[in-house]
Coordinates of C-alpha atoms in Angstrom, one line a residue:
X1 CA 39.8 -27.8 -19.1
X2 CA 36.7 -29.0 -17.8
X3 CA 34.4 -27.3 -20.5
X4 CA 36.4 -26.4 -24.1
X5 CA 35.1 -23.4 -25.8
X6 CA 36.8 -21.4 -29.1
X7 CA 36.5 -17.9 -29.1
X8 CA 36.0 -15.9 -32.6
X9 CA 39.7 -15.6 -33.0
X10 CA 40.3 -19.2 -32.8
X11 CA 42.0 -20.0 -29.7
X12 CA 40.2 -22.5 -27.3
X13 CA 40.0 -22.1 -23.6
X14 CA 38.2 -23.1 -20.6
X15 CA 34.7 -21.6 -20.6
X16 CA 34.9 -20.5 -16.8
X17 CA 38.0 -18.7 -17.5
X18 CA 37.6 -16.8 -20.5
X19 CA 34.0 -15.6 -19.3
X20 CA 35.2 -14.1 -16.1
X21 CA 38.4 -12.8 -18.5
X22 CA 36.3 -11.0 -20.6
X23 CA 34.1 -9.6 -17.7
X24 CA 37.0 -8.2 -15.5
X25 CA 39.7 -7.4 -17.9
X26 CA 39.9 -4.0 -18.6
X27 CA 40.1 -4.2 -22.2
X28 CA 38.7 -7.3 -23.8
X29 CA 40.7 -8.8 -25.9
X30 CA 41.7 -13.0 -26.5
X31 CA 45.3 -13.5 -24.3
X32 CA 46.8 -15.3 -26.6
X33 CA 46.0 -13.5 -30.2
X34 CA 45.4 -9.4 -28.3
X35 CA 42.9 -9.3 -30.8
X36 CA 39.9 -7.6 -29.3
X37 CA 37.0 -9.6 -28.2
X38 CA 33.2 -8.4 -27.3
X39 CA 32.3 -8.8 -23.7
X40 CA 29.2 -10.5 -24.8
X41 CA 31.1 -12.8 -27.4
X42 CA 29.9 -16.1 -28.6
X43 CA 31.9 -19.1 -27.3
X44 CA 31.7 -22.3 -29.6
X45 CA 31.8 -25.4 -27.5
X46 CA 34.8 -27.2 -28.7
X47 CA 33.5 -30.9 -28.7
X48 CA 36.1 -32.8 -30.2
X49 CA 38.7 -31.6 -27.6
X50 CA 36.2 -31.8 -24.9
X51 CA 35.9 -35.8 -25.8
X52 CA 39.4 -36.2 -26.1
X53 CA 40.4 -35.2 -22.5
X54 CA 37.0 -37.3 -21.1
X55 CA 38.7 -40.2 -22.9
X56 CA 42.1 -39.3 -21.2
X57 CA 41.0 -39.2 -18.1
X58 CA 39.2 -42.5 -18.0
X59 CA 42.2 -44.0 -19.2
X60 CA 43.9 -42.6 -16.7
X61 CA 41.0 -43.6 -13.4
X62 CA 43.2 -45.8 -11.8
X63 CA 45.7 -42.9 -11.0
X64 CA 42.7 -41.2 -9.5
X65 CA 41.7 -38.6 -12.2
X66 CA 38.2 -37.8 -12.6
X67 CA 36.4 -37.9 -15.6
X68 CA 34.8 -34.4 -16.3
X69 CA 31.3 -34.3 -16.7
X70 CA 29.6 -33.5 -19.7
X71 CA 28.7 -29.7 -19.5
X72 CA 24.9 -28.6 -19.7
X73 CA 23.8 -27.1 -22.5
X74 CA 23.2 -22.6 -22.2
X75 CA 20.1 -21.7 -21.7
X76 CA 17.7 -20.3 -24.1
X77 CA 16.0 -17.7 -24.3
X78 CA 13.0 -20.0 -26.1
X79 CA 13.5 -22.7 -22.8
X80 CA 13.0 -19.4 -20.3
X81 CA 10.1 -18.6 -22.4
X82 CA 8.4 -21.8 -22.6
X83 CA 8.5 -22.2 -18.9
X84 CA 7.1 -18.7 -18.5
X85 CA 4.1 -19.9 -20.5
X86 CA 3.5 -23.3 -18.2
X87 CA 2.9 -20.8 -14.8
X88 CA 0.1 -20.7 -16.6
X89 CA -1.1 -24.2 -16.0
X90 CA -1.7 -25.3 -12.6
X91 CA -0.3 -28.7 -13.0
X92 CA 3.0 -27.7 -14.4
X93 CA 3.2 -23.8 -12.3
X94 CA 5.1 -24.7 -9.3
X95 CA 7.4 -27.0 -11.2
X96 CA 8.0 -24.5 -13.7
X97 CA 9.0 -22.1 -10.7
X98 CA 11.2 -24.3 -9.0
X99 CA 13.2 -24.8 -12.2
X100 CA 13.3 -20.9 -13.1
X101 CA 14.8 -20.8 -9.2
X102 CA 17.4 -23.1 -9.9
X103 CA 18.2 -21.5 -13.3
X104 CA 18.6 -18.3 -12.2
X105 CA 20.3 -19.7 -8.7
X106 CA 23.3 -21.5 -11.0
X107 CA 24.8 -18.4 -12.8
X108 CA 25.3 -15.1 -14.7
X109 CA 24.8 -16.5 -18.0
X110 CA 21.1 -17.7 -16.9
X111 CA 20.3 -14.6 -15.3
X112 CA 21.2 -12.3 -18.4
X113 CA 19.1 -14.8 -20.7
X114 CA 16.4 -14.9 -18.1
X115 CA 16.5 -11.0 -18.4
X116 CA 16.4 -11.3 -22.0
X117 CA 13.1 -13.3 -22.1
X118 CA 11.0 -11.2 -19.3
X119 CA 11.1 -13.4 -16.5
X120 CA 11.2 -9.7 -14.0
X121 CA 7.8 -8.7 -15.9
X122 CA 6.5 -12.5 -15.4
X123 CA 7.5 -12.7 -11.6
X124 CA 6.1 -8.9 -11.0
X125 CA 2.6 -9.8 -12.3
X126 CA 2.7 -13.3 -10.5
X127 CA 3.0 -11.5 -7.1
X128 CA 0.6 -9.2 -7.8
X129 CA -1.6 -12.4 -8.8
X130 CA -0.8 -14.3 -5.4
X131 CA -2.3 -11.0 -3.5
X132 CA -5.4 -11.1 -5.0
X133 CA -6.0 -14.7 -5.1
X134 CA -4.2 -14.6 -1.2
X135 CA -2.0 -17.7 -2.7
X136 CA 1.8 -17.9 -1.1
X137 CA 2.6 -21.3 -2.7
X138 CA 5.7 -20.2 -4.8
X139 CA 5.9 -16.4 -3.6
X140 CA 9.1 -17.1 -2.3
X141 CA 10.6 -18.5 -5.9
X142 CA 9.0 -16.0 -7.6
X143 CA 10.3 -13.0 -5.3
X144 CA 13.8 -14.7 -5.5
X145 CA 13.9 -14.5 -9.2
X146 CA 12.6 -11.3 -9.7
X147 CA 15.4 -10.3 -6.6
X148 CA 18.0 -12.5 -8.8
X149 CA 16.8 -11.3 -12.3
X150 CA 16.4 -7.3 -11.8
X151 CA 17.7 -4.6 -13.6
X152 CA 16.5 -1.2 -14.6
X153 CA 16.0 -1.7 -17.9
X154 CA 13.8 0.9 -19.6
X155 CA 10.9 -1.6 -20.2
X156 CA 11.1 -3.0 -16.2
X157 CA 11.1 0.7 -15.3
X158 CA 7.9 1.5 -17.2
X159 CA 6.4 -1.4 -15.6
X160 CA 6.9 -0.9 -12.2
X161 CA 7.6 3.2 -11.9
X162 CA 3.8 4.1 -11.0
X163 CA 2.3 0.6 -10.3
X164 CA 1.0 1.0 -6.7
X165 CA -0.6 -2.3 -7.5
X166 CA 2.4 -3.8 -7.2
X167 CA 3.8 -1.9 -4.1
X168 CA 0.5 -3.3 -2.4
X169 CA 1.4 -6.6 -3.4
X170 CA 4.7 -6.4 -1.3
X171 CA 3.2 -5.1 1.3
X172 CA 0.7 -7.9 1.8
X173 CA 3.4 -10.2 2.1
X174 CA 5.1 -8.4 4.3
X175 CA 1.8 -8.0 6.8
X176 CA 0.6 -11.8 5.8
X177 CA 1.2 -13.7 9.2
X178 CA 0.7 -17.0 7.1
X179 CA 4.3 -15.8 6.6
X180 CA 5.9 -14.9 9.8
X181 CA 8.2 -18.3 9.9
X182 CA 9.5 -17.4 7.0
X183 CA 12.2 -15.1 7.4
X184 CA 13.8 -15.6 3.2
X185 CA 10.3 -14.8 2.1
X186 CA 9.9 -11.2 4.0
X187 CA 13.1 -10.8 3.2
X188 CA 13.2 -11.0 0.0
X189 CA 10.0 -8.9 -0.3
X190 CA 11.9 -5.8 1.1
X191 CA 14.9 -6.2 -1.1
X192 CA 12.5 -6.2 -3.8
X193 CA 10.4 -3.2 -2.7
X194 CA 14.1 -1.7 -2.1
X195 CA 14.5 -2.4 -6.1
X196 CA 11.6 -0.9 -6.9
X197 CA 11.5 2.7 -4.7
X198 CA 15.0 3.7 -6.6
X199 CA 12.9 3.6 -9.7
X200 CA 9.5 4.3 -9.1
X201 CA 8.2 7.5 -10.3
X202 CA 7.8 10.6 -8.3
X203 CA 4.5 10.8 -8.4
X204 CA 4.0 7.5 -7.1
X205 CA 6.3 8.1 -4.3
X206 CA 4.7 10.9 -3.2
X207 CA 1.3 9.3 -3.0
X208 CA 2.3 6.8 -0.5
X209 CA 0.3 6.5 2.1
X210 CA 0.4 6.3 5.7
X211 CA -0.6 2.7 6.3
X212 CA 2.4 2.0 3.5
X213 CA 4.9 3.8 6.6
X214 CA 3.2 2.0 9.4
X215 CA 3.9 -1.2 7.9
X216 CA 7.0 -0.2 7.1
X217 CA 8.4 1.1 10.4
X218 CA 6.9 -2.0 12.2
X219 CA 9.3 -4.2 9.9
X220 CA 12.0 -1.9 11.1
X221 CA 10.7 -2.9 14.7
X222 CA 10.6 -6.7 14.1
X223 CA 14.3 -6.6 12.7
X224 CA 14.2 -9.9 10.8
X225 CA 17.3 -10.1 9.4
X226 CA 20.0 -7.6 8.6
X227 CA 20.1 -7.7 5.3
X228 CA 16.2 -6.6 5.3
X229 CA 16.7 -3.8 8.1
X230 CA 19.3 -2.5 5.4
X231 CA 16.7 -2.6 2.6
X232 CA 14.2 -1.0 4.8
X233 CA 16.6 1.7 5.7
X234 CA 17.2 2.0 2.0
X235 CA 13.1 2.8 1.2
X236 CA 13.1 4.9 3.9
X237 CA 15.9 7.5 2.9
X238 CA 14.7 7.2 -0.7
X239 CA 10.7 8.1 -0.4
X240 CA 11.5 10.5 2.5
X241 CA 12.1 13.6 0.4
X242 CA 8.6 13.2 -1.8
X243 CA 5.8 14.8 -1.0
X244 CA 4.6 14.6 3.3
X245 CA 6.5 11.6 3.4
X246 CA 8.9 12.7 5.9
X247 CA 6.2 13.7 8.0
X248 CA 4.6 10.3 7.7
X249 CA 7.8 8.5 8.6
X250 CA 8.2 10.6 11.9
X251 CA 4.0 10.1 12.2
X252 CA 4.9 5.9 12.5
X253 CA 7.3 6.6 15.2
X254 CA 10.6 6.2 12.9
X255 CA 12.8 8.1 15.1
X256 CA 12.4 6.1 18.5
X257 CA 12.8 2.5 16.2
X258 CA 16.0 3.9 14.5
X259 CA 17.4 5.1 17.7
X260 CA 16.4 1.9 19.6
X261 CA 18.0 -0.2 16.6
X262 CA 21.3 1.9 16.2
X263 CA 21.5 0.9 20.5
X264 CA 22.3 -2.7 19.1
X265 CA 25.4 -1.6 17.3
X266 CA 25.1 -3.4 13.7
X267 CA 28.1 -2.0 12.6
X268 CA 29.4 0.7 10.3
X269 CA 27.3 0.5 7.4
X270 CA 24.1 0.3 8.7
X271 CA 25.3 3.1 11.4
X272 CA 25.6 5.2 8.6
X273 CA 22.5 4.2 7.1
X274 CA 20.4 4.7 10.5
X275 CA 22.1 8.5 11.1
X276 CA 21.0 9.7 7.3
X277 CA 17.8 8.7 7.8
X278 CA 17.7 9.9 11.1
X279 CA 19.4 13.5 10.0
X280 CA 16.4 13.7 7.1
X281 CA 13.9 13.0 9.9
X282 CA 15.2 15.8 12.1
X283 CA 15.1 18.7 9.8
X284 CA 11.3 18.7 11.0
X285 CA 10.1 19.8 14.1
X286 CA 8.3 16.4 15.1
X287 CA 11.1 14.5 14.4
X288 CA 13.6 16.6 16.4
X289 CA 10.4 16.3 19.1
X290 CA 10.9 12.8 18.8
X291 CA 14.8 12.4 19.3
X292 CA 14.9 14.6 22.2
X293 CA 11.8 12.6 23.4
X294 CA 13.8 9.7 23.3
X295 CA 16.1 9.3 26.5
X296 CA 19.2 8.0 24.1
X297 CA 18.9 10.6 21.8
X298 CA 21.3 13.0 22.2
X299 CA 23.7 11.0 24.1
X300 CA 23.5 8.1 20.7
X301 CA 24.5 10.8 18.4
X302 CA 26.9 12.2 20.8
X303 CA 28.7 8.5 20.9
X304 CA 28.8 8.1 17.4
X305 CA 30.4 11.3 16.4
X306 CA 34.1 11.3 15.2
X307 CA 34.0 7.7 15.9
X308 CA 32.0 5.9 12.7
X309 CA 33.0 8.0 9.2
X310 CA 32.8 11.3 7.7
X311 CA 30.0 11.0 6.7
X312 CA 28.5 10.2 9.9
X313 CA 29.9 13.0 11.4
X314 CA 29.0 15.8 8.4
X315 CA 24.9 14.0 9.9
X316 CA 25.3 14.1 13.6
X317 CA 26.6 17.9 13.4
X318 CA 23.9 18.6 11.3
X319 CA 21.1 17.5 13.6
X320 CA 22.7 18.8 16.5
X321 CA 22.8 22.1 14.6
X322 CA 19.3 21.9 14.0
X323 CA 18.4 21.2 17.8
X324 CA 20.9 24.2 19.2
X325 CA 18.7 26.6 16.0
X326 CA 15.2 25.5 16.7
X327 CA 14.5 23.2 19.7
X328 CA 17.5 24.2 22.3
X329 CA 15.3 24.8 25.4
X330 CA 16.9 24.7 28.8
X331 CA 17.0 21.1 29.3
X332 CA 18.3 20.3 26.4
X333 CA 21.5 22.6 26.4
X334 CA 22.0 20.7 30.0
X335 CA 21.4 17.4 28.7
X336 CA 24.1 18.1 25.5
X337 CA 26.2 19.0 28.0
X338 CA 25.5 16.1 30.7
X339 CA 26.3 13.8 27.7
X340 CA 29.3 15.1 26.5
X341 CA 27.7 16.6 23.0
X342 CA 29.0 20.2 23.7
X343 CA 32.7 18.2 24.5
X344 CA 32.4 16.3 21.5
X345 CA 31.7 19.7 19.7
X346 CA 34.9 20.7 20.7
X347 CA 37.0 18.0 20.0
X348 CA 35.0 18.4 15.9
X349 CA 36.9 22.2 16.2
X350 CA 40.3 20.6 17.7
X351 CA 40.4 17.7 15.6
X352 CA 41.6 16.8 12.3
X353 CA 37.6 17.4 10.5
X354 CA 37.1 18.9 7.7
X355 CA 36.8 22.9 7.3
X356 CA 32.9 22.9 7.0
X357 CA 32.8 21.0 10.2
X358 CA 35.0 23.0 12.1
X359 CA 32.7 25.7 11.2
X360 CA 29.6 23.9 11.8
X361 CA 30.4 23.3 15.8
X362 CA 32.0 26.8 16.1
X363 CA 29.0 27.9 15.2
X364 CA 26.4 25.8 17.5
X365 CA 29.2 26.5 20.4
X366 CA 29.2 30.5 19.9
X367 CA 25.0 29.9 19.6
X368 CA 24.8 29.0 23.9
X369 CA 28.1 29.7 25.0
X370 CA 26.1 31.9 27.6
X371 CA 24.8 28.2 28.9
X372 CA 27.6 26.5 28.5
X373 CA 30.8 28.9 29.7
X374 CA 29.3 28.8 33.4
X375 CA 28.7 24.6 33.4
X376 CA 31.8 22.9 35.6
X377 CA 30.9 20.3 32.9
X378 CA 33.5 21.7 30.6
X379 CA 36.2 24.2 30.3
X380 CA 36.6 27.6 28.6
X381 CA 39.7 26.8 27.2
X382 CA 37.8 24.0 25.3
X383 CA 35.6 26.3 24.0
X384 CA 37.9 29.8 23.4
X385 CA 40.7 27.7 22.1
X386 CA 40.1 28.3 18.4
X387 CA 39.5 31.7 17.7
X388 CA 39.5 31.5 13.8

């Protein structure tokens, strides 16, 4: 044991161990009694043992055991506090950050008594103060804890669900080319504007406006980091149902970014990410415009259908449905079948899809089989095959 702690029942264990037992264990209870225990329960440091197995191993140094070091002492909730209240001071701000970064950097525990004091209310309204005194020194500690410390609790919810204040804030540092080295600190901004979007109100979503796309999509564009593409990708599919805003998203040029970034192959997740957006986007007529604009278009979602997941293929049927319904003109048909869309479609009825899919492509084949029975380009056996 390197840090001795006795639970309510008695029984003393190591402190790492019993806290991740009682986090993952499906029913808390102590091992050794089956008595239940809390999830949250208090753990009594067991000094005397803890001193007793310090002394054994420094009488036992010359066979190469280590003596354990003495363990910190938990945080407090009165500690987090009291170095909330020094941002405050100038002299002791950035100091005071720095060791809020570290706390919440070392573990759980901290976090959860960092949530407990506020420090997500304290780190929201320091951003919103280092926009409108155009100060970065500590953004990125603050935007790390407030990352590291989040959760929807119902008073961080009220705080943030219509504050476009706030939303303004973020988007200053993501436009502030004072910042453009640093790739953590944009970073971090979007995975906190993600954080924010799944609990911001409605009405706030759907007064976002355009510049709040633009800025957006062009941070799509830049593709910083992965882990930030992702978080944009998750704002994007979450405001895009309010209000115009999927008319604003198309309006930035969306569509040609997502396309251009889905040509780099990022993998699975973000595939599927990218193709939900882009089916959202497509259920308009400028954002169909856009993807059949695009010279990659068709033959992207062509590519990616049966060949990423289900769920990719339930969105790339969709928005090929949508183009054969509304926006099939006579280069387009050609083009779905130059780049192997209306075989694809066929292989959706012969394969092993689901029932609504099969439909799906029946349906968008029946739609221009006129077009498509005379093209060399594919067979009528492909398309006649399944008569159900």
């Amino acid at each position: 044991m390197k840090d001795p702690v006795t639970a309510t029942t008695g029984i003393t264990y190591d402190r790492q161990s019993i806290e991740y037992w009682l986090l993952t264990a499906e029913d808390a209870a102590c091992p050794v009694t089956k008595q239940p225990l809390p999830r949250d329960s208090d753990l009594t440091p067991n000094h005397t043992l803890r001193r007793l197995i310090q002394a054994w191993c420094m009488e036992n140094a010359n066979r190469g055991i280590d003596r354990i070091p003495t363990p910190k002492p938990l945080l407090s909730i009165s500690h987090v506090l009291k170095l909330i209240r020094d941002l405050k001071f100038p002299q002791l701000y950035i100091n005071s950050l720095r060791m809020m970064d570290v706390l919440a950097n070392e573990s759980d525990k901290n976090r959860k008594c960092m949530v407990d004091a506020g420090a997500a209310k304290a780190m929201v309204l320091l951003v919103i103060k280092c926009h409108e005194e155009a100060r970065t020194t500590g953004l990125e500690e603050a935007l790390r804890i407030l990352h590291l410390t989040w959760t929807p609790t119902p008073e961080n919810k009220q705080l943030v669900k219509g504050n476009s204040e706030f939303i303004e804030s973020i988007l200053w540092v993501l436009r502030n080319e004072l910042l453009d080295e640093r790739v953590a600190v944009k970073t971090l901004a979007m995975q906190v504007l993600q954080e924010i979007t799944e609990v911001a109100s409605s009405s706030l979503l759907e007064r976002l406006k355009f510049d709040f796309f633009k800025q957006i999509v062009n941070f799509l564009r830049e593709n910083i980091s992965q882990q930030a593409t992702k978080s944009v990708l998750k704002v994007l599919i979450e405001v895009c149902p309010w209000g115009r805003n999927r008319m604003k998203i198309v309006e930035a040029g969306a569509v040609f970014e997502l396309i251009e970034l889905e040509l780099t192959d990022l993998g699975q997740n973000m595939t599927e990410l990218i193709i939900c957006l882009l089916a959202q986007l497509c259920s308009c007529a400028d954002g169909r415009a856009q993807l059949l604009k695009h010279a990659g278009g068709i033959a992207l979602l062509t590519k990616r259908t049966l060949r990423v997941s289900p769920a990719t293929d339930d969105q790339t049927i969709q928005i090929f449905s949508l183009v054969a319904k509304f926006s099939a003109t006579q280069d387009v048909l050609l083009e779905m079948l130059r780049v192997g869309a209306v075989a694809k479609l066929c292989m959706v009825v012969q394969a092993d899809s689901a029932a609504y899919l099969k439909k799906k492509a029946r349906e968008i084949l029946r739609l221009h089989s006129n077009v498509w029975n005379n093209s060399p380009c594919i067979t009528v056996y492909l398309l006649t095959r399944d008569t159900r």
